[in-house]
Each structure stands twice: as structure tokens, then as C-alpha cells.
Amino acid sequence: MSDYDAELNAIGLPCPLPVLRIRKALETLEGGQTLYVVATDPGSLKDVEAFARITENELLEAREEEGQYHFVIRKRISSR
């Protein structure tokens, strides 16, 4: 997935681990960079949507495909 700045494999991780790993992965990125995530926890769909909204990161894509949940998140550009 060379279209993204970083990738996170959260397959097999139960709630809340996918979101915790996403938070940690985003800390390594610069504002405006994108993170691709794949997870299998059904709760991750709502969890990642809520996480993006609360943290003001942009959820560019959220889809389910064959039991896997795919997300693309753009890290917010800090106003500091």
C-alpha cells in the first residue's frame, strides 16, 4: 500500500487494542500524513470513527470487506 505513509496490521486484536495501536502509530506521523489500518474486530468500525472524531483526525475511508475492516486516517495538522 505505497499510497500511505504508514500501515498498521491490527488483525486479531480485540477491542480496544486497534484504537490504542492507531493512536500510537499516529504519534509517529507528521500532520497531514496518512495511516492505513486493517483490523478484524467488528467493534473497530464504530471505535475508529469515534476516535477520529474525538481526536480531530480525518477518517478518509472506513469499509468492511470479507470480515476485515479497512481504514485510512489522515493525521490532523496541529495548530501549535
Short mmCIF file of C-alpha atoms in Angstrom, two decimals:
data_model
loop_
_atom_site.label_atom_id
_atom_site.label_comp_id
_atom_site.label_asym_id
_atom_site.label_seq_id
_atom_site.Cartn_x
_atom_site.Cartn_y
_atom_site.Cartn_z
CA MET A 1 0.00 0.00 0.00
CA SER A 2 2.52 2.55 -1.11
CA ASP A 3 -0.17 5.25 -1.26
CA TYR A 4 0.05 5.63 2.53
CA ASP A 5 2.75 6.98 4.82
CA ALA A 6 2.38 4.12 7.30
CA GLU A 7 0.46 0.87 7.72
CA LEU A 8 -0.89 -0.88 10.80
CA ASN A 9 -1.91 -4.53 10.94
CA ALA A 10 -4.44 -4.89 13.76
CA ILE A 11 -5.77 -8.27 12.60
CA GLY A 12 -6.75 -10.44 15.54
CA LEU A 13 -6.53 -7.65 18.11
CA PRO A 14 -9.61 -7.32 20.35
CA CYS A 15 -11.14 -4.02 21.42
CA PRO A 16 -9.67 -1.58 22.47
CA LEU A 17 -6.27 -2.59 21.09
CA PRO A 18 -6.83 -1.46 17.46
CA VAL A 19 -7.58 2.11 18.58
CA LEU A 20 -4.69 2.14 21.04
CA ARG A 21 -2.32 0.98 18.30
CA ILE A 22 -3.74 3.59 15.91
CA ARG A 23 -3.11 6.31 18.48
CA LYS A 24 0.49 5.15 18.91
CA ALA A 25 1.06 4.88 15.13
CA LEU A 26 -0.29 8.39 14.53
CA GLU A 27 2.20 9.77 17.06
CA THR A 28 4.99 8.77 14.67
CA LEU A 29 3.47 10.65 11.72
CA GLU A 30 3.61 14.30 10.73
CA GLY A 31 0.40 16.29 10.35
CA GLY A 32 -1.26 15.56 7.01
CA GLN A 33 0.30 12.10 6.61
CA THR A 34 -1.93 9.04 6.23
CA LEU A 35 -2.17 5.74 8.07
CA TYR A 36 -3.70 2.61 6.54
CA VAL A 37 -5.18 0.18 9.06
CA VAL A 38 -6.67 -3.30 8.70
CA ALA A 39 -8.47 -4.90 11.65
CA THR A 40 -10.82 -7.82 12.29
CA ASP A 41 -12.60 -6.66 15.45
CA PRO A 42 -16.21 -5.81 14.44
CA GLY A 43 -16.28 -3.05 17.05
CA SER A 44 -13.38 -1.30 15.37
CA LEU A 45 -15.70 0.29 12.80
CA LYS A 46 -17.51 2.41 15.39
CA ASP A 47 -14.43 2.74 17.61
CA VAL A 48 -12.22 4.15 14.86
CA GLU A 49 -14.95 6.53 13.67
CA ALA A 50 -15.36 7.84 17.24
CA PHE A 51 -11.59 8.04 17.75
CA ALA A 52 -11.13 10.10 14.59
CA ARG A 53 -13.94 12.46 15.53
CA ILE A 54 -12.72 12.98 19.10
CA THR A 55 -9.06 13.46 18.13
CA GLU A 56 -9.91 15.59 15.07
CA ASN A 57 -8.03 13.27 12.72
CA GLU A 58 -9.67 12.79 9.34
CA LEU A 59 -11.16 9.39 8.58
CA LEU A 60 -10.77 9.21 4.81
CA GLU A 61 -12.02 5.66 4.41
CA ALA A 62 -13.81 3.06 6.54
CA ARG A 63 -15.03 -0.13 4.90
CA GLU A 64 -15.67 -3.77 5.64
CA GLU A 65 -14.52 -6.39 3.18
CA GLU A 66 -14.66 -10.14 3.81
CA GLY A 67 -14.59 -9.81 7.59
CA GLN A 68 -11.78 -7.27 7.62
CA TYR A 69 -12.16 -3.59 8.38
CA HIS A 70 -10.03 -1.16 6.40
CA PHE A 71 -9.36 2.42 7.45
CA VAL A 72 -7.40 5.33 6.09
CA ILE A 73 -6.77 8.09 8.60
CA ARG A 74 -5.10 11.43 7.89
CA LYS A 75 -3.34 12.88 10.92
CA ARG A 76 -4.58 16.29 11.81
CA ILE A 77 -2.28 19.22 11.28
CA SER A 78 -1.51 20.67 14.67
CA SER A 79 -2.37 24.31 15.23
CA ARG A 80 0.66 24.74 17.51
#
